[in-house]
Coordinates of C-alpha atoms and ligand atoms in Angstrom, one line a residue:
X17 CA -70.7 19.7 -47.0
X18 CA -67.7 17.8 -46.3
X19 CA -68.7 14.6 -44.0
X20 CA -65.3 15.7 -41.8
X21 CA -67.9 19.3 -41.1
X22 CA -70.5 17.2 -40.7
X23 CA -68.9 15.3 -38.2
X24 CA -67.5 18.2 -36.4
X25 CA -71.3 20.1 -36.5
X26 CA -72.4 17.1 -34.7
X27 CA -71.5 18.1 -31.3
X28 CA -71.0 14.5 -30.4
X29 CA -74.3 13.5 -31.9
X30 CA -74.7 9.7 -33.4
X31 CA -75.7 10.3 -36.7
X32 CA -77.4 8.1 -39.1
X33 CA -75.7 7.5 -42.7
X34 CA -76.4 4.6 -45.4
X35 CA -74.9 3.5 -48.5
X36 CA -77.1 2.0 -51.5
X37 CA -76.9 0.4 -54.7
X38 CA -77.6 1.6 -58.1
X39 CA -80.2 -0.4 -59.8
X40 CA -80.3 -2.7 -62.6
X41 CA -80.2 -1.4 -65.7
X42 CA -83.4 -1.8 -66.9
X43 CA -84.9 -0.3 -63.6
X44 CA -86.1 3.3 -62.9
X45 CA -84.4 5.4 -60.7
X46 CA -87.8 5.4 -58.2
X47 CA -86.5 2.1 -57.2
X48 CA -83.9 3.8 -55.3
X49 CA -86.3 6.7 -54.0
X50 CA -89.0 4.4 -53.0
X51 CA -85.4 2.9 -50.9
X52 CA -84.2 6.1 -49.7
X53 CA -87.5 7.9 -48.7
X54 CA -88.8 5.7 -45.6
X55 CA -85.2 6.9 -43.9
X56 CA -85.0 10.6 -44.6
X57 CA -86.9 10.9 -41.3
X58 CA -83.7 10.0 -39.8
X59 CA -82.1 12.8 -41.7
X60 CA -78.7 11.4 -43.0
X61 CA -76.4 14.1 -43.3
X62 CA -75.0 11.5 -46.0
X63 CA -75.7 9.0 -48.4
X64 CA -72.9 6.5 -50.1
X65 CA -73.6 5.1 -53.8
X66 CA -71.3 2.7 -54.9
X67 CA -70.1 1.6 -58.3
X68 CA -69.8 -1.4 -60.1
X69 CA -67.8 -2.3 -62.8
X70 CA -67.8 -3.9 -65.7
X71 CA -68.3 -7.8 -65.4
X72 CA -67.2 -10.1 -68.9
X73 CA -70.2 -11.9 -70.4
X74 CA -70.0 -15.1 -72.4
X75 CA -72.2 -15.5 -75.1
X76 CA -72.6 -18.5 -76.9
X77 CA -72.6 -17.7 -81.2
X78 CA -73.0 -21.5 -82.2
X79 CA -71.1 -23.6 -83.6
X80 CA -68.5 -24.1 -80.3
X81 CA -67.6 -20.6 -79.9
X82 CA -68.2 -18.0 -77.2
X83 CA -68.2 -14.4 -77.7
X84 CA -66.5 -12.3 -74.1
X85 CA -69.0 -9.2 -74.0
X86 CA -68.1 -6.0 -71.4
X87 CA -71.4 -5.3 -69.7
X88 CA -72.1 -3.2 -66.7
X89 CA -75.0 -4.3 -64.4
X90 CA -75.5 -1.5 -62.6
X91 CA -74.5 1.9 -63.9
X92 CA -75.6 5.2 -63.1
X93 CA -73.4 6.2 -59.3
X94 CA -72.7 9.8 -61.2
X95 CA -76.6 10.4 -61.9
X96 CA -77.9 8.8 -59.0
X97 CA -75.6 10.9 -56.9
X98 CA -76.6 14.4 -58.9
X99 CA -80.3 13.1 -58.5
X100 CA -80.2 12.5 -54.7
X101 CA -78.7 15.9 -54.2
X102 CA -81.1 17.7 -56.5
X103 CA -83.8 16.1 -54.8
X104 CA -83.3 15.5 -50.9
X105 CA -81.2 18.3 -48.5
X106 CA -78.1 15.9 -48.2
X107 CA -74.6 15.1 -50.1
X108 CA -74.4 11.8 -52.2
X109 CA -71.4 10.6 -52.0
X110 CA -70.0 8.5 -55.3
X111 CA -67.6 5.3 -54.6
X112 CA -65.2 5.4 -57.5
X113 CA -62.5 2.8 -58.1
X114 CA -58.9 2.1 -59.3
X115 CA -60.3 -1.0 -61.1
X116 CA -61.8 -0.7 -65.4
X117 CA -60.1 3.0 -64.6
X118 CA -57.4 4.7 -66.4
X119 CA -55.8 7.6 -65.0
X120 CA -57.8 10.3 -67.7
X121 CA -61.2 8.3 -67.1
X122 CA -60.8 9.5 -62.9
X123 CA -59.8 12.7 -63.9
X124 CA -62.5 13.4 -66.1
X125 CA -65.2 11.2 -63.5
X126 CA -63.7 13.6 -61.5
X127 CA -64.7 16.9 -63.2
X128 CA -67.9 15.9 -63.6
X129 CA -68.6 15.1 -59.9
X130 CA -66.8 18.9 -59.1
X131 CA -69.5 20.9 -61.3
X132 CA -71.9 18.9 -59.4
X133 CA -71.3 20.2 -56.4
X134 CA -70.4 17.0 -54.7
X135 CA -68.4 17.3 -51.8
X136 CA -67.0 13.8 -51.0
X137 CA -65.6 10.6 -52.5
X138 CA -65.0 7.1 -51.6
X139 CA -62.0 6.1 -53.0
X140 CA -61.2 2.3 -53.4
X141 CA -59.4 -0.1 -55.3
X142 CA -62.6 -2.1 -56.5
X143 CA -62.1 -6.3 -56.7
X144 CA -61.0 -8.5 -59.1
X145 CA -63.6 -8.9 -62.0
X146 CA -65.6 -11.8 -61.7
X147 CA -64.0 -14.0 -63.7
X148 CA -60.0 -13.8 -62.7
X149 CA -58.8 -14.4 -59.5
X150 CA -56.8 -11.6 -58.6
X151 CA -57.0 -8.0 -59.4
X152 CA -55.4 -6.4 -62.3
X153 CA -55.4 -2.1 -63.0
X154 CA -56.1 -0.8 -66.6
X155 CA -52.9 -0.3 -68.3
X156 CA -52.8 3.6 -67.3
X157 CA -54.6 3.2 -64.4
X158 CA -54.2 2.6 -60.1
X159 CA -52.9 -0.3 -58.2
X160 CA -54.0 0.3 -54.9
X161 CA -56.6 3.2 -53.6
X162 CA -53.4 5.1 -52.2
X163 CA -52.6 5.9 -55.4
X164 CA -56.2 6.8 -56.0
X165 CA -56.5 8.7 -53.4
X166 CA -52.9 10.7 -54.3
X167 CA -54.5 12.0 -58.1
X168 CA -57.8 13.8 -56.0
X169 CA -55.9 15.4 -53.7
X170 CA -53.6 16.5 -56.8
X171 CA -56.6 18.1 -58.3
X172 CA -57.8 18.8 -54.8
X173 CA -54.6 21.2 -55.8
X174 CA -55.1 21.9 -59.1
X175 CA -52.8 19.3 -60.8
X176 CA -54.2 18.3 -63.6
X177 CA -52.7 15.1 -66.0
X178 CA -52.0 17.5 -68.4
X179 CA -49.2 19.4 -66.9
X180 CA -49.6 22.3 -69.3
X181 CA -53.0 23.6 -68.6
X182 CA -52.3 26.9 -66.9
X183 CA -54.9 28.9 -64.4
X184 CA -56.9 25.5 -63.3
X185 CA -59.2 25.9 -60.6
X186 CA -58.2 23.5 -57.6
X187 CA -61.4 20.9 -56.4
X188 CA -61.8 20.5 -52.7
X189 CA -63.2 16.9 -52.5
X190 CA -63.3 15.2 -48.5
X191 CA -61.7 11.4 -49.6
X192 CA -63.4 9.1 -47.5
X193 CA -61.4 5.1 -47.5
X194 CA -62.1 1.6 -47.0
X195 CA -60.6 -0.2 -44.0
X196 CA -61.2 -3.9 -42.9
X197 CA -61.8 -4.6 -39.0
X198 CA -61.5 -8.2 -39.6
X199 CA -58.4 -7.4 -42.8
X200 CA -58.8 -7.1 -45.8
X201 CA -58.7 -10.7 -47.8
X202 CA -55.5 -10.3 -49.2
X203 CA -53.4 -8.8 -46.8
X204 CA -50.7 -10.7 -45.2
X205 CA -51.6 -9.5 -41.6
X206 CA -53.7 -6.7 -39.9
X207 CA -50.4 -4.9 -39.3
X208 CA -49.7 -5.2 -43.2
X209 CA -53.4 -3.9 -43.7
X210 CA -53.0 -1.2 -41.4
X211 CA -49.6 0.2 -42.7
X212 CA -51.0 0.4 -45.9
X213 CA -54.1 2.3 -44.3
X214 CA -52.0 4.6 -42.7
X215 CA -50.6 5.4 -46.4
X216 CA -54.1 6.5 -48.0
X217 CA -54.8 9.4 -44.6
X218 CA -51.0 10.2 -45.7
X219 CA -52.1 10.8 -48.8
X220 CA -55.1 13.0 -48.4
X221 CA -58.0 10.7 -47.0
X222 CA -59.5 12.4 -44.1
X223 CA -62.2 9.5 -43.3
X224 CA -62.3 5.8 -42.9
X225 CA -65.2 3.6 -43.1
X226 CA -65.2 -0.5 -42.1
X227 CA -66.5 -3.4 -43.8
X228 CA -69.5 -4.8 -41.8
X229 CA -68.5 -6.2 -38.5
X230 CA -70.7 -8.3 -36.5
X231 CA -68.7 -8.1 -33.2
X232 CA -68.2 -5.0 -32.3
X233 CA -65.0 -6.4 -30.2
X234 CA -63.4 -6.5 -33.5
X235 CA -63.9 -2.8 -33.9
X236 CA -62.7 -1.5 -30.9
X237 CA -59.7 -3.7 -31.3
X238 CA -59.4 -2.3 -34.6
X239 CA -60.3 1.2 -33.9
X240 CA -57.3 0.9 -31.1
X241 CA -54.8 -0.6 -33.1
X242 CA -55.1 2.3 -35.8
X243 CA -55.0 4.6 -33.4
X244 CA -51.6 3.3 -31.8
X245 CA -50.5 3.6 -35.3
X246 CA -51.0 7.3 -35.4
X247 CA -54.3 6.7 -37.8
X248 CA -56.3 9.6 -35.8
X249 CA -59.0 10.6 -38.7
X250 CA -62.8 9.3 -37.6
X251 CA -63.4 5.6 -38.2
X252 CA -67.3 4.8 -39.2
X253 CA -68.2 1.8 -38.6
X254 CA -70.2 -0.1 -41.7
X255 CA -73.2 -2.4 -40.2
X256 CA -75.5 -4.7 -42.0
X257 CA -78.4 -6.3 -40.8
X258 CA -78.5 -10.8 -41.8
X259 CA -81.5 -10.9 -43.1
X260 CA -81.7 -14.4 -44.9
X261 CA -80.9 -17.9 -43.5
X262 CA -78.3 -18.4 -47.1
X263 CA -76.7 -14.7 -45.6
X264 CA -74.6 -17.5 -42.9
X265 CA -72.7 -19.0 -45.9
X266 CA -72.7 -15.8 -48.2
X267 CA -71.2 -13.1 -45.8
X268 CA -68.2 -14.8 -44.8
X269 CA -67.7 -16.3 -48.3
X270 CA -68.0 -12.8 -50.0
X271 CA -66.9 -10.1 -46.9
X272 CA -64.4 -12.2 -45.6
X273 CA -65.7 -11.6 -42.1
X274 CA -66.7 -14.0 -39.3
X275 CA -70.5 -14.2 -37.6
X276 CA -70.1 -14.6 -33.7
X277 CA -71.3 -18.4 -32.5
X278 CA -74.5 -16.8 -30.5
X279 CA -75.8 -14.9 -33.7
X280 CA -75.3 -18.0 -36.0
X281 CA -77.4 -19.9 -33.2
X282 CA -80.0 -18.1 -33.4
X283 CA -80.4 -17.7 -37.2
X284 CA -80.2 -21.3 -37.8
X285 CA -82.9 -21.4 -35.0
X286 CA -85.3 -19.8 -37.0
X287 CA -88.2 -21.0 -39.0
X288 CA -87.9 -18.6 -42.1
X289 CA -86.6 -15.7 -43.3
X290 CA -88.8 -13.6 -41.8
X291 CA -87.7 -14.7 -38.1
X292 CA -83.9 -14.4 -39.4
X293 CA -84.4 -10.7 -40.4
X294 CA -85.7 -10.1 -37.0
X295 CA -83.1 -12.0 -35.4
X296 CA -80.7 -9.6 -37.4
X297 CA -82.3 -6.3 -36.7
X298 CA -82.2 -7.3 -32.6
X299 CA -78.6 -7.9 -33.4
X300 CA -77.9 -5.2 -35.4
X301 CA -79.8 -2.7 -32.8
X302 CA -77.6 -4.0 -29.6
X303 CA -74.5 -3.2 -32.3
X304 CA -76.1 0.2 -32.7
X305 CA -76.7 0.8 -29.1
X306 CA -73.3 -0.1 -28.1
X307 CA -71.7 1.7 -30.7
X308 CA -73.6 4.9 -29.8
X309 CA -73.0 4.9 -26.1
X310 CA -68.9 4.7 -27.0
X311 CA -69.6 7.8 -28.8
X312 CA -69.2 7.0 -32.2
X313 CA -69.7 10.1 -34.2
X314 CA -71.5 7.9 -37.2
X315 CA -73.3 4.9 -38.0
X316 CA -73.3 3.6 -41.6
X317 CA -75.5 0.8 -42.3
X318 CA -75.1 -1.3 -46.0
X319 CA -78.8 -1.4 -47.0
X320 CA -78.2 -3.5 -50.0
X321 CA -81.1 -1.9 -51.7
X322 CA -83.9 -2.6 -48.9
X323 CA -84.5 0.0 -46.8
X324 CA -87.3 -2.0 -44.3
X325 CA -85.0 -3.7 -41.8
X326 CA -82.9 -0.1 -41.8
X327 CA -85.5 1.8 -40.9
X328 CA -86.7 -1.0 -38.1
X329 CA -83.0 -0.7 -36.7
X330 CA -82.9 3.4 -36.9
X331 CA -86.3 3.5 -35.3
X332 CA -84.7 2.3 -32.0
X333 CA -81.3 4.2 -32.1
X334 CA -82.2 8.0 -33.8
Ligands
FAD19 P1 -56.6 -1.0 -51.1 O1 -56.5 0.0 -50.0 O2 -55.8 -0.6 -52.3 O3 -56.0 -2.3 -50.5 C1 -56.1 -3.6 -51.2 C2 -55.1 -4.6 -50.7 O4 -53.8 -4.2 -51.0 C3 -55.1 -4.7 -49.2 O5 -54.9 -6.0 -48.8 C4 -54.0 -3.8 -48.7 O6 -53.4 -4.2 -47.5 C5 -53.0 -4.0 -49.9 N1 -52.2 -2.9 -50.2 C6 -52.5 -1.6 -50.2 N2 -51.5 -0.8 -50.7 C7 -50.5 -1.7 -50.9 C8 -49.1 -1.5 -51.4 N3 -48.6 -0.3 -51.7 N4 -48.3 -2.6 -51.6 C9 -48.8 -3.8 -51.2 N5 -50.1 -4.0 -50.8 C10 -50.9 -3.0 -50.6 N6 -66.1 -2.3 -54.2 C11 -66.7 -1.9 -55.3 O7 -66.4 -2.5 -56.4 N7 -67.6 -0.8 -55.4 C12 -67.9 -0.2 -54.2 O8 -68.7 0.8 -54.3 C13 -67.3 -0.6 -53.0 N8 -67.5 0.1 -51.8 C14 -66.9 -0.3 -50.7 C15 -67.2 0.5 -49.5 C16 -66.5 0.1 -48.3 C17 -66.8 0.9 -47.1 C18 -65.7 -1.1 -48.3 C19 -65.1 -1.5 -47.0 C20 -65.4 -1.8 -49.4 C21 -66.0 -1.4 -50.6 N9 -65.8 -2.1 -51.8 C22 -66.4 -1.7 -53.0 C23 -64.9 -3.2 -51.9 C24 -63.4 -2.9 -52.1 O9 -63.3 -2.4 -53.4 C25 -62.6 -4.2 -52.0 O10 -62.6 -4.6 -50.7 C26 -61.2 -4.2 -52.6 O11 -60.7 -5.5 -52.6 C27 -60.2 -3.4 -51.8 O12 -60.4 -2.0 -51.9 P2 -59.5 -1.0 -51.0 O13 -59.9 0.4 -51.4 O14 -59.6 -1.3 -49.6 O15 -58.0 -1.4 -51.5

């Protein structure tokens, strides 16, 4: 089901989604059971897989030289998202990305997510890879997840690459899109941030979801700027638990988000990282509750591949 039906079954209800990681390669696919199992009691009418793309390997071959290898740490968002389905009652929904994609990889990523009955994508733009700076498409592929978001809903009507193929059957995927609270690193301004936002609902995306916030202030700010700006699809708020004392430095380094002055205080208050995770699920619960009593139809929280702190944060709110 489409998380736009899911939202409207609701009936106003807070519901309870998460996103998770693929593994390693090298690690089983139980790994992310073992994750998702302890929070099915909280029934998620929804669970996000990202994907991550290919990172460039140096490898040193004597003598001087370095040999650039393409390896991808964590495959698998396709199969993970057919095995989630198969195995729990709820839809998977696959992140897939403008970035190490060409036009005819989407399409055919694409197809394959359709026969599987999946219902919903997150389309985004992806990063740079690791090693440049800024981020560069594949020579036939996206700029921006507007343009992303333009070739689903194409097929969402049957429009194919291949102009000539006659009698195609049109998918129906709900795009869901990324949207930054606190703007997006490289945007000039929120305003710039938020025209371009406007441009990917234009374009067929009927769901937004936020980078993790730690003030919800920011939110509601945000939520009400969009909505001035005639941005009226649902806006689900992404939340993530600290739960390391090294999380102060790495968050606003990576995320490009802020931590309020109070929750800083207290984490660097703390003896060890078992204190700081429960400093972060107390903070992450008065997010919750706050969130919930403005109504907010879902709550997505970034388990990062552990689902303990989740599960202590959902205990309180569902
Ligand atoms: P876009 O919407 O394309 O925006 C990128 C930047 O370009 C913004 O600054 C925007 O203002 C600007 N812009 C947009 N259109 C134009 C235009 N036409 N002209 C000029 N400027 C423009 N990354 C992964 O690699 N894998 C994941 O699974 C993943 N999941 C995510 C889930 C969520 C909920 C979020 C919030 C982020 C996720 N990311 C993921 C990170 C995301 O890929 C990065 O933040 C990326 O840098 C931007 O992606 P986007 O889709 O928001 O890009």
């Amino acid at each position: 089901m489409k998380v736009t039906e899911h939202i409207e079954k609701s009936n106003g209800r807070t519901q309870f989604s998460f996103e998770i990681l693929p593994p390693l390669k090298g690690q089983h696919i139980q790994s992310i059971f073992d994750n998702i199992d302890p929070l099915m009691e909280f029934k998620p009418p929804f669970i996000d897989v990202t994907y991550h793309r290919e990172e460039y390997v140096y490898k040193d071959v004597g003598n001087g030289l370095l040999k650039k290898q393409v390896v991808k740490k964590r495959p698998g968002t396709v199969g993970i998202c057919a095995a989630i389905q198969n195995k729990y009652d709820v839809d998977a929904i696959p992140h897939i990305l403008c970035g190490g994609f060409t036009k005819e990889d989407t399409e055919n990523f694409l197809v394959d997510l359709d026969f599987l009955d999946i219902d919903n994508v997150m389309a985004l733009r992806g990063d740079a890879v690791k090693s440049e700076t800024y981020f560069r498409p594949e020579k036939e592929g996206h700029t921006y997840a507007s343009e992303l978001v333009d070739q689903i809903e194409n097929l969402n009507h049957g429009k194919f690459l291949d102009d000539e193929l006659q009698n195609t059957s049109c998918t129906n995927f709900c795009i869901g899109v990324a949207a930054y609270p606190e703007k997006h690193m490289e945007a000039p301004s929120l305003e710039s941030d938020i025209h371009f936002l406007k441009k990917k609902i234009k374009k067929g995306a009927t769901y937004i979801v936020t980078q993790m916030f730690f003030d919800n202030k920011k939110y509601f700010d945000f939520v009400e700027k969009c909505r001035k700006e005639g941005i009226t699809v649902p806006i689900i708020p992404g939340l993530k638990p600290i739960a390391t004392k090294k999380q102060l430095n790495l968050i606003p380094h990576r995320f490009h988000v802020d931590l309020p002055e109070a929750l800083i205080i207290e984490v660097v208050k703390c003896k060890d990282n078992k204190q700081v995770r429960q400093v972060g699920i107390e903070w992450c619960v008065e997010q919750s509750k706050e969130l919930q009593k403005a109504g907010i139809p879902v709550l997505h929280y970034y388990s990062m591949g552990k689902s303990n702190n989740i599960k202590a944060i959902a205990k309180e709110i569902f």
